[in-house]
Amino acid sequence: MQRRHIDLVEVRPFLAIDLDVDEESVHDLRCGGILERLVRHDMAPVARRIADRQQDRPIQPLRLGERFSVPGAPVHRVVTVLQKIGAGLMGQEILGHRPLAAWDRRADSIAEAEPPSSGDTVFALSSGQPPAGVAVIRASGPGVRFGLETLLGRIPEPRHATLATLRTADGEPLDRALVLFFPAPASFTGEDVCELHVHGGRAVVAAVLRALGELPGFRPAEPGAFTRRAFVNGRADLTEVEGIADLVAAETEMQRRLAIGQAGGGLRRLAETWRTRLVEARAFLEAELDFSDEDDVPETLANLSDAIADSVAREIEAHLGDAAFAERVRSGFEVVLLGAPNVGKSSLLNALAKREVAIVTAEAGTTRDTIEVRMDLDGYAVTLVDTAGLRETDNLIEREGVRRARARGEAADLVLLLSDGDEGSRFALPDTSASVLRVRSKADLNAIDSDPNRWDVAISAPTGQGLDALRQAIAASLGLRRAGPDPLVTRERQRIELEQACTALRAASTESVIELKAERLRQAGDAIGRLTGRIDVDDWLDVIFREFCIGK
C-alpha cells in the first residue's frame, strides 16, 4: 500500500468532515500535516476508500487523475476550523488548492504542484566539497515534502533509507540516490528535513543543487542555518549550539571531548539544575515576605534561601576554576621558542613538527619573522612559534623581528628558552606570566654544563635526543596531565554569564532586605537564562552562527 503526498489530493471533500475530537488540536499541525490529520482522523466515512474507525491508516493508492467523491456530511465544523488556521498555517491556500495527482514514473508524466507557502526551505551541501565518494545534501523547511514529491514522485518512509532516482521537474534523471526523510518535529531542526546521499562528483552535486534551487520557496542555506533553526525551534539551547560548532571545528581528541559534552547538553542540564534551585530559593523568600504574619511559616525561610544560593555559587565557582583551561583547550595553547640567534630554535621547530617548516642554516639571524606550526600534543592543540633570535641589532628588519619575538613571548602560555651553553647566548627574558622551560640545545655537540640544574631538559634536534622528555615537560607545564571530569565552561561568553550569576549570588548573601535579596536571585537566574539562550541573546546569535560552515 503506497501513501500519497497529501498536498496532491483534492481537498474540497474534506470540508464536509465532521470532526469528533477537539477541533483546536488541528491548529498545532502545519502545512500538509493539517490535511493528513483530517484524512487519518478517526471519523465517520466521508469518502470512498477511507473506512470508519481506521485511525492512522494510510490512504489507499490513487490512480493518476483520480479524486475523492464528495460526501454529503455536515460542513460547518470543519469550515470553522480551517478558517481559524490562517494564512500562516496554509489556511488560505487550502481552500484554493487545485486538484492534483502524484505523477507516475512509469508514465513519465508529472502534474504541476504548488509548494507550501508558510516560510522558506533552505538547502545546502552538508558534506565535504566534491569530488568525494558520497555527497550529502540537506534540506529543511515546510517545502521538503513538496521537494521530495518533485524529485522522487513520492514521500519516503520516515527514517528509512530509500534508494530512488532523483529527477528534474521535466522527468530528466539526475542521479541514483539514497534518500532519508525526517518529519517535523522529530528532526534536527524541528522542521521537515530530508537528506539526499548522492554520488560526490562535482557535476552531480551541482545538478542536484540547481534542481533544488529551481523549486519555489527553496533557497541556499547561509552558514549555520540548520543549527539556527534547531535553536529557534527549541531543539537545542545556546550551549548545545556552541558545542555543535566546536565539534565541527575540533582538531584534537580533547577538543572533540569538550565539544561532545557541550553538544550533548552537559552544561545545559547543569544550568537548568541551578536555575531550578534558584527558583526554589526565591520561593522561600516570597513565602517569608507574603506570609510573615502567619504562625505556620517558619522564620528560617530566608536562611534556607541563603543556603541554596551559597551552594549554587560554590558550584559555579568550581566550574569557573576550570574555565580558563577549557578556553585554551578549545582555542589551542601557544608555545613560543625564544633564544639568541643560531641556538637551534628552527631546528627544534622542525623536529617537533616532524617536517621542514623553517629554514635552517649556519648563518645567524636566518629567521626574521615568526613561524607557526599547529601540532597535536597528547590530544591537545598546541601552536609552536619560532621567532627571530634575540640580540641588539641595527638592521631594521631584524629589529622588528626581535620586537615581535618578545611580544609573542609575553603573550604565550609557555616559553621554551633555548641556549646552547655559550655564555653569549644569554639574554634578558621578556616580561611574561607564562611558564618557562629552560632547554639546553645541541646536546650532541657541546658538553653539558657542570651544573645540570640550570636546564630543565637537554635536547639534540638532529639526533632526537631528549625530544620525548621535552614533550612530556611541555605537557606537564601546560597542565595537560589533568585528572577528573572534563570542563564544561569552554567559552568566554559562558564564563562571563556565570561570573555575573555568581556575583549576584554573593551579593544576595549580604543583603538584609528580603526584597533586595530576591532581586539579586532574579539577576542570577537571568544570567543563567542568558547562558542557555532563554532570554536576551539576540546580540550573540549572529556572532555564534557566523562560526558555522554552510550545511550545518
XYZ file of C-alpha atoms in Angstrom:
552
model
C 0.000 0.000 0.000
C 1.600 3.213 -1.111
C 0.938 6.511 0.647
C 0.350 9.560 -1.482
C 1.541 13.109 -0.855
C -1.354 14.726 0.957
C -0.839 18.094 -0.763
C -1.574 16.420 -4.098
C -5.074 15.316 -3.149
C -8.259 17.231 -3.946
C -9.236 18.752 -0.603
C -12.699 20.191 -1.096
C -14.378 16.930 0.003
C -12.668 17.234 3.374
C -14.601 20.420 4.099
C -17.501 18.107 4.822
C -15.718 16.181 7.585
C -17.480 16.285 10.932
C -14.618 16.087 13.433
C -15.415 14.139 16.594
C -12.451 15.394 18.613
C -11.212 18.770 19.778
C -11.126 20.992 16.687
C -8.434 23.208 18.159
C -5.893 20.388 18.059
C -5.733 20.792 14.304
C -4.122 24.181 14.840
C -0.964 22.547 16.161
C -0.296 20.915 12.803
C 1.288 22.695 9.862
C 1.119 22.643 6.084
C 0.448 19.143 4.710
C 0.122 17.859 8.253
C -3.215 19.657 8.595
C -4.781 17.683 5.771
C -3.039 14.486 6.841
C -4.727 14.847 10.255
C -8.083 15.243 8.520
C -7.513 12.166 6.376
C -6.206 9.973 9.204
C -8.681 11.167 11.806
C -10.931 8.573 13.408
C -14.140 9.695 11.737
C -17.336 8.546 10.077
C -16.962 7.509 6.432
C -16.531 10.630 4.335
C -15.119 9.377 1.068
C -14.548 6.265 -0.967
C -11.501 4.216 0.212
C -11.462 5.714 3.767
C -13.053 3.360 6.251
C -14.600 4.261 9.578
C -12.547 3.627 12.740
C -9.326 3.279 10.733
C -7.278 5.897 12.543
C -3.624 6.338 11.468
C -4.077 4.140 8.410
C -2.699 5.466 5.100
C -4.898 6.331 2.145
C -5.277 3.659 -0.489
C -3.348 4.363 -3.696
C -4.889 6.840 -6.076
C -4.619 6.342 -9.791
C -3.410 9.254 -11.873
C -6.152 11.858 -12.056
C -8.468 10.057 -9.625
C -10.280 12.177 -6.997
C -12.259 11.534 -3.872
C -16.022 11.660 -4.221
C -17.745 14.423 -2.302
C -19.817 13.190 0.665
C -22.856 14.956 1.902
C -21.987 15.197 5.596
C -22.271 18.467 7.571
C -19.612 21.046 6.810
C -19.886 23.832 9.379
C -17.422 22.466 11.950
C -14.548 21.850 9.526
C -15.101 25.201 7.836
C -14.752 26.849 11.246
C -11.508 25.017 11.927
C -9.984 25.847 8.565
C -10.895 29.499 8.906
C -9.055 29.641 12.224
C -5.857 28.188 10.827
C -4.927 31.373 8.974
C -2.594 32.107 6.114
C 0.494 31.405 8.204
C -0.516 27.762 8.506
C -1.658 27.419 4.893
C -5.327 28.034 5.719
C -5.934 30.378 2.805
C -4.027 28.128 0.435
C -6.103 25.081 1.402
C -9.356 26.498 0.113
C -7.793 27.474 -3.194
C -5.687 24.351 -3.733
C -6.100 22.871 -7.182
C -6.893 19.150 -7.676
C -3.545 17.439 -8.240
C -2.235 13.924 -8.577
C 1.166 12.405 -7.897
C 2.985 11.911 -11.150
C 3.520 8.346 -12.267
C 7.143 7.443 -13.040
C 6.063 4.624 -15.295
C 4.009 7.016 -17.376
C 6.862 9.583 -17.295
C 4.397 12.340 -16.556
C 4.030 14.810 -13.725
C 1.233 17.095 -12.615
C 2.049 20.683 -11.749
C 2.159 21.195 -7.972
C 2.274 24.198 -5.676
C 4.592 24.111 -2.630
C 3.526 25.187 0.848
C 3.775 28.919 1.280
C 4.486 29.235 5.006
C 8.191 30.074 5.360
C 11.152 29.192 3.181
C 13.066 25.954 2.773
C 16.865 26.007 2.892
C 19.243 23.520 1.327
C 22.991 23.030 1.189
C 25.779 20.533 0.681
C 26.423 19.266 4.216
C 29.389 17.019 3.470
C 32.844 17.960 2.210
C 33.443 19.636 -1.097
C 33.485 17.337 -4.149
C 34.886 15.219 -5.577
C 34.101 12.560 -2.988
C 32.636 9.097 -2.829
C 29.314 10.334 -1.425
C 27.903 13.837 -1.046
C 25.126 14.613 1.453
C 22.706 17.381 0.514
C 20.359 18.504 3.266
C 17.117 20.478 3.066
C 14.912 21.781 5.886
C 11.622 23.635 5.899
C 7.942 23.424 5.025
C 8.642 22.673 1.366
C 10.600 19.470 1.939
C 7.639 17.189 1.220
C 6.888 19.110 -1.960
C 10.539 18.873 -2.973
C 10.586 15.117 -2.415
C 7.414 14.719 -4.456
C 9.001 16.694 -7.260
C 12.369 14.893 -7.246
C 11.190 11.389 -6.268
C 7.491 11.380 -7.038
C 6.681 10.220 -3.515
C 7.453 10.701 0.167
C 9.849 8.044 1.514
C 9.015 6.218 4.706
C 10.275 8.349 7.615
C 13.709 7.403 8.987
C 14.205 4.610 6.482
C 16.894 4.797 3.808
C 15.239 4.704 0.404
C 17.081 4.101 -2.865
C 15.495 6.219 -5.576
C 16.215 8.049 -8.812
C 16.188 11.811 -8.480
C 14.627 13.608 -11.417
C 14.074 17.163 -12.507
C 10.565 18.583 -12.833
C 10.725 17.519 -16.508
C 11.470 13.914 -15.575
C 15.143 14.067 -16.515
C 17.189 11.731 -14.270
C 19.748 13.448 -12.026
C 21.269 10.609 -10.019
C 20.526 7.400 -8.185
C 20.485 8.429 -4.522
C 19.855 7.208 -1.005
C 17.119 9.398 0.489
C 16.230 9.953 4.150
C 13.169 11.842 5.368
C 12.743 13.164 8.927
C 9.263 14.619 9.555
C 8.774 17.533 11.926
C 9.084 17.949 14.820
C 11.364 14.943 15.441
C 14.240 16.168 13.310
C 17.486 18.055 13.888
C 15.908 21.418 13.030
C 12.395 20.690 14.299
C 11.142 21.080 10.713
C 10.672 18.582 7.925
C 14.198 17.565 6.889
C 15.495 15.409 4.067
C 18.966 14.203 3.173
C 19.966 13.222 -0.340
C 23.026 10.950 -0.414
C 24.219 11.310 -3.981
C 27.417 10.469 -5.826
C 30.076 13.005 -4.887
C 31.079 14.212 -8.335
C 31.100 17.945 -8.964
C 28.606 17.733 -11.837
C 26.188 15.532 -9.858
C 26.239 17.790 -6.811
C 25.842 20.913 -8.943
C 22.890 19.414 -10.845
C 21.024 18.381 -7.682
C 21.638 21.752 -6.007
C 20.441 23.503 -9.156
C 17.273 21.379 -9.224
C 16.537 22.257 -5.586
C 17.192 25.936 -6.233
C 14.611 25.951 -9.016
C 11.851 24.782 -6.665
C 9.540 27.572 -5.443
C 10.261 28.564 -1.859
C 13.719 26.945 -1.801
C 16.915 28.941 -1.253
C 20.560 28.136 -0.477
C 21.336 27.992 3.253
C 23.645 30.504 4.863
C 26.318 29.328 7.352
C 24.690 27.797 10.429
C 21.165 27.973 9.003
C 20.179 24.434 10.037
C 21.524 24.738 13.579
C 19.949 28.173 13.949
C 16.556 26.694 13.073
C 17.175 23.968 15.647
C 17.775 26.688 18.253
C 14.730 28.751 17.236
C 12.510 25.647 17.296
C 13.747 24.567 20.726
C 15.692 21.534 19.547
C 18.939 22.858 21.034
C 19.849 25.534 23.544
C 22.658 28.061 23.035
C 25.323 25.992 24.819
C 24.459 22.972 22.674
C 24.666 25.143 19.558
C 28.142 26.279 20.621
C 29.089 22.663 21.250
C 27.998 21.694 17.740
C 30.141 24.489 16.274
C 33.132 23.345 18.326
C 32.547 19.718 17.357
C 32.677 20.588 13.668
C 35.873 22.611 14.209
C 37.573 20.123 16.572
C 41.095 19.137 15.507
C 42.269 17.125 18.502
C 40.899 14.496 20.848
C 40.465 16.871 23.791
C 38.688 19.441 21.636
C 36.351 16.676 20.487
C 35.710 15.535 24.051
C 34.863 19.018 25.278
C 32.668 19.697 22.254
C 30.725 16.440 22.504
C 29.979 17.193 26.152
C 28.612 20.614 25.229
C 26.676 19.403 22.199
C 25.201 16.604 24.304
C 23.685 19.098 26.749
C 26.109 18.742 29.664
C 26.213 22.443 30.522
C 22.522 22.895 29.705
C 21.464 20.253 32.219
C 23.715 21.755 34.869
C 22.378 25.257 34.201
C 18.780 24.045 34.363
C 19.511 22.489 37.760
C 20.973 25.771 39.018
C 18.042 27.758 37.684
C 15.505 25.413 39.299
C 17.231 25.695 42.665
C 17.311 29.487 42.445
C 13.574 29.492 41.723
C 13.140 27.458 44.905
C 15.290 29.933 46.841
C 13.187 32.850 45.593
C 10.028 30.962 46.539
C 11.261 30.741 50.149
C 11.812 34.496 50.191
C 8.397 35.170 48.700
C 6.785 32.909 51.292
C 8.505 34.716 54.155
C 7.571 38.090 52.650
C 3.930 37.327 51.831
C 3.055 35.234 54.868
C 5.213 36.758 57.566
C 2.147 37.243 59.772
C 1.175 33.566 59.622
C 2.153 31.333 62.518
C 2.852 28.282 60.324
C 5.518 29.997 58.202
C 8.962 29.354 59.725
C 11.236 32.329 60.276
C 14.194 30.417 58.829
C 12.982 30.501 55.205
C 15.429 33.300 54.372
C 18.214 31.164 55.828
C 17.158 28.257 53.605
C 17.230 30.590 50.617
C 20.726 31.771 51.543
C 21.922 28.193 51.859
C 20.664 27.327 48.378
C 22.210 30.464 46.876
C 25.524 29.769 48.565
C 25.537 26.165 47.349
C 24.842 27.203 43.753
C 27.510 29.929 43.931
C 30.130 27.460 45.152
C 29.298 25.028 42.348
C 29.516 27.794 39.744
C 32.853 28.954 41.162
C 34.204 25.408 40.915
C 33.332 25.257 37.229
C 34.728 28.735 36.640
C 38.007 27.491 38.054
C 38.360 25.219 35.018
C 37.081 27.774 32.521
C 40.415 29.359 31.614
C 41.968 25.957 30.925
C 38.948 24.841 28.868
C 39.060 28.011 26.787
C 42.708 27.299 25.992
C 41.883 23.690 25.094
C 39.248 24.942 22.690
C 41.416 27.607 21.047
C 44.757 25.836 21.487
C 47.843 26.509 23.608
C 50.708 28.657 22.348
C 54.321 27.651 22.973
C 56.953 30.209 21.910
C 60.593 29.373 21.223
C 62.941 32.138 22.393
C 66.701 32.362 22.362
C 69.720 34.054 20.881
C 70.448 33.688 17.173
C 71.609 30.264 15.981
C 70.893 28.325 19.195
C 68.704 25.762 17.356
C 65.184 27.192 17.617
C 64.300 26.478 13.977
C 65.881 23.016 14.148
C 63.762 22.217 17.215
C 60.618 23.500 15.475
C 61.254 21.198 12.520
C 61.973 18.250 14.809
C 58.774 18.695 16.842
C 56.689 19.314 13.688
C 58.340 16.301 12.001
C 58.717 18.246 8.757
C 60.800 21.026 7.275
C 58.955 24.183 8.273
C 61.694 26.714 8.941
C 64.892 27.357 7.023
C 67.969 26.170 8.924
C 71.451 27.475 8.063
C 74.722 28.038 9.865
C 74.266 31.779 9.407
C 72.917 33.540 12.492
C 69.726 35.550 12.112
C 68.130 33.408 9.377
C 64.669 33.709 10.960
C 63.414 37.283 10.808
C 59.683 36.765 11.440
C 57.508 34.396 13.476
C 56.739 30.953 12.034
C 53.793 28.995 13.426
C 53.133 25.262 13.365
C 49.963 23.644 14.646
C 50.525 20.263 16.292
C 48.689 17.673 18.375
C 50.332 17.043 21.745
C 48.697 14.213 23.684
C 45.305 15.146 22.238
C 45.683 18.888 22.835
C 46.065 21.551 20.139
C 49.395 23.342 20.523
C 50.824 26.070 18.318
C 54.620 26.210 18.220
C 56.030 29.630 17.349
C 59.578 30.029 16.067
C 60.949 33.567 16.476
C 63.845 35.758 15.480
C 66.981 35.462 17.583
C 67.090 37.950 20.439
C 70.003 40.352 20.180
C 70.796 44.016 19.729
C 70.977 44.931 16.046
C 70.939 47.941 13.744
C 69.148 46.054 10.984
C 65.596 47.445 10.780
C 64.053 44.175 9.594
C 65.779 42.093 12.253
C 64.943 44.673 14.910
C 61.252 44.340 14.042
C 61.595 40.550 14.236
C 63.102 40.841 17.718
C 60.241 43.100 18.823
C 57.672 40.582 17.555
C 59.501 37.735 19.269
C 59.380 39.490 22.630
C 55.696 40.347 22.150
C 54.799 36.712 21.410
C 56.797 35.569 24.411
C 54.878 37.931 26.689
C 51.523 36.550 25.476
C 52.499 32.870 25.377
C 51.172 30.042 27.510
C 54.660 28.549 27.688
C 58.133 29.785 26.694
C 60.885 27.400 25.651
C 64.063 29.323 26.451
C 66.836 27.800 24.363
C 70.588 28.078 24.940
C 73.495 26.077 23.533
C 75.537 26.611 26.680
C 77.539 29.504 25.307
C 77.650 32.499 27.638
C 76.999 34.710 24.605
C 73.592 33.097 24.107
C 72.218 34.580 27.323
C 69.778 37.480 27.165
C 67.116 39.225 29.205
C 63.891 37.214 29.246
C 60.810 39.289 28.264
C 58.266 40.026 30.974
C 55.793 37.181 30.811
C 53.339 35.422 33.077
C 53.904 32.199 31.142
C 55.741 29.196 32.456
C 59.334 28.928 31.224
C 61.198 25.751 30.310
C 64.977 26.196 30.059
C 66.129 23.979 27.206
C 69.769 23.095 26.603
C 70.135 22.663 22.823
C 72.875 20.991 20.738
C 73.487 18.440 23.475
C 75.170 16.159 20.952
C 77.804 18.778 20.050
C 78.710 20.586 23.237
C 79.436 19.209 26.672
C 76.630 19.767 29.173
C 77.385 22.445 31.734
C 78.812 21.313 35.000
C 75.599 22.469 36.685
C 72.769 20.449 35.029
C 70.212 22.158 37.253
C 70.480 25.198 35.025
C 68.400 23.293 32.425
C 65.033 21.586 32.627
C 65.838 19.356 29.673
C 68.728 18.824 27.263
C 67.963 18.023 23.638
C 69.505 17.466 20.251
C 67.154 18.217 17.375
C 69.155 16.359 14.666
C 69.524 13.126 16.681
C 66.198 13.276 18.561
C 67.937 13.088 21.927
C 65.718 14.410 24.712
C 62.710 15.195 22.474
C 60.363 12.767 24.258
C 61.407 14.255 27.608
C 60.775 17.738 26.190
C 57.257 16.786 25.014
C 56.458 15.432 28.474
C 57.837 18.583 30.105
C 55.714 20.759 27.795
C 52.575 18.754 28.634
C 53.275 18.999 32.366
C 53.983 22.748 32.206
C 50.723 23.396 30.318
C 48.759 21.345 32.853
C 47.760 18.699 30.340
C 48.175 15.859 32.837
C 44.853 16.628 34.466
C 42.619 14.177 36.250
C 38.900 14.394 36.829
C 35.927 15.195 34.584
C 36.259 17.353 31.502
C 35.448 21.067 31.980
C 32.026 22.257 30.870
C 32.565 26.026 30.593
C 34.565 26.376 27.384
C 33.784 29.853 26.015
C 34.298 33.417 27.126
C 30.563 34.139 26.729
C 29.666 31.279 29.042
C 32.267 32.345 31.595
C 31.012 35.956 31.610
C 27.387 34.928 32.231
C 28.356 32.588 35.064
C 30.609 35.214 36.637
C 27.673 37.628 36.637
C 25.432 34.979 38.180
C 27.996 34.260 40.864
C 28.442 37.973 41.635
C 24.686 38.374 42.067
C 24.512 35.332 44.356
C 27.323 36.590 46.574
C 25.641 39.994 46.738
C 22.359 38.320 47.755
C 24.015 36.821 50.828
C 24.971 40.311 52.058
C 21.513 41.843 51.587
C 19.425 42.221 54.730
C 16.251 43.369 52.980
C 14.277 40.420 51.609
C 13.102 42.333 48.537
C 16.699 43.187 47.561
C 17.809 39.632 48.255
C 15.086 38.336 45.913
C 16.143 40.825 43.235
C 19.731 39.546 43.392
C 18.487 35.997 42.941
C 16.456 37.125 39.942
C 19.583 38.684 38.418
C 21.474 35.437 38.920
C 18.655 33.463 37.310
C 18.589 35.827 34.339
C 22.339 35.391 33.822
C 21.882 31.616 33.748
C 18.955 32.119 31.358
C 21.233 34.077 29.032
C 23.778 31.284 29.277
C 21.353 28.753 27.782
C 19.642 31.222 25.473
C 16.351 31.515 27.314
C 16.480 35.322 27.412
C 18.315 38.312 25.896
C 20.613 36.524 23.432
C 19.858 38.354 20.177
C 23.200 40.193 20.251
C 25.096 36.904 20.461
C 23.276 34.910 17.785
C 24.952 36.389 14.705
C 28.369 36.082 16.372
C 27.849 32.413 17.238
C 26.317 31.265 13.961
C 28.975 33.078 11.947
C 31.384 30.352 13.135
C 29.434 27.620 11.353
C 30.109 26.258 7.913
C 27.446 26.140 5.199
C 25.406 22.941 5.522
C 25.413 22.942 9.337
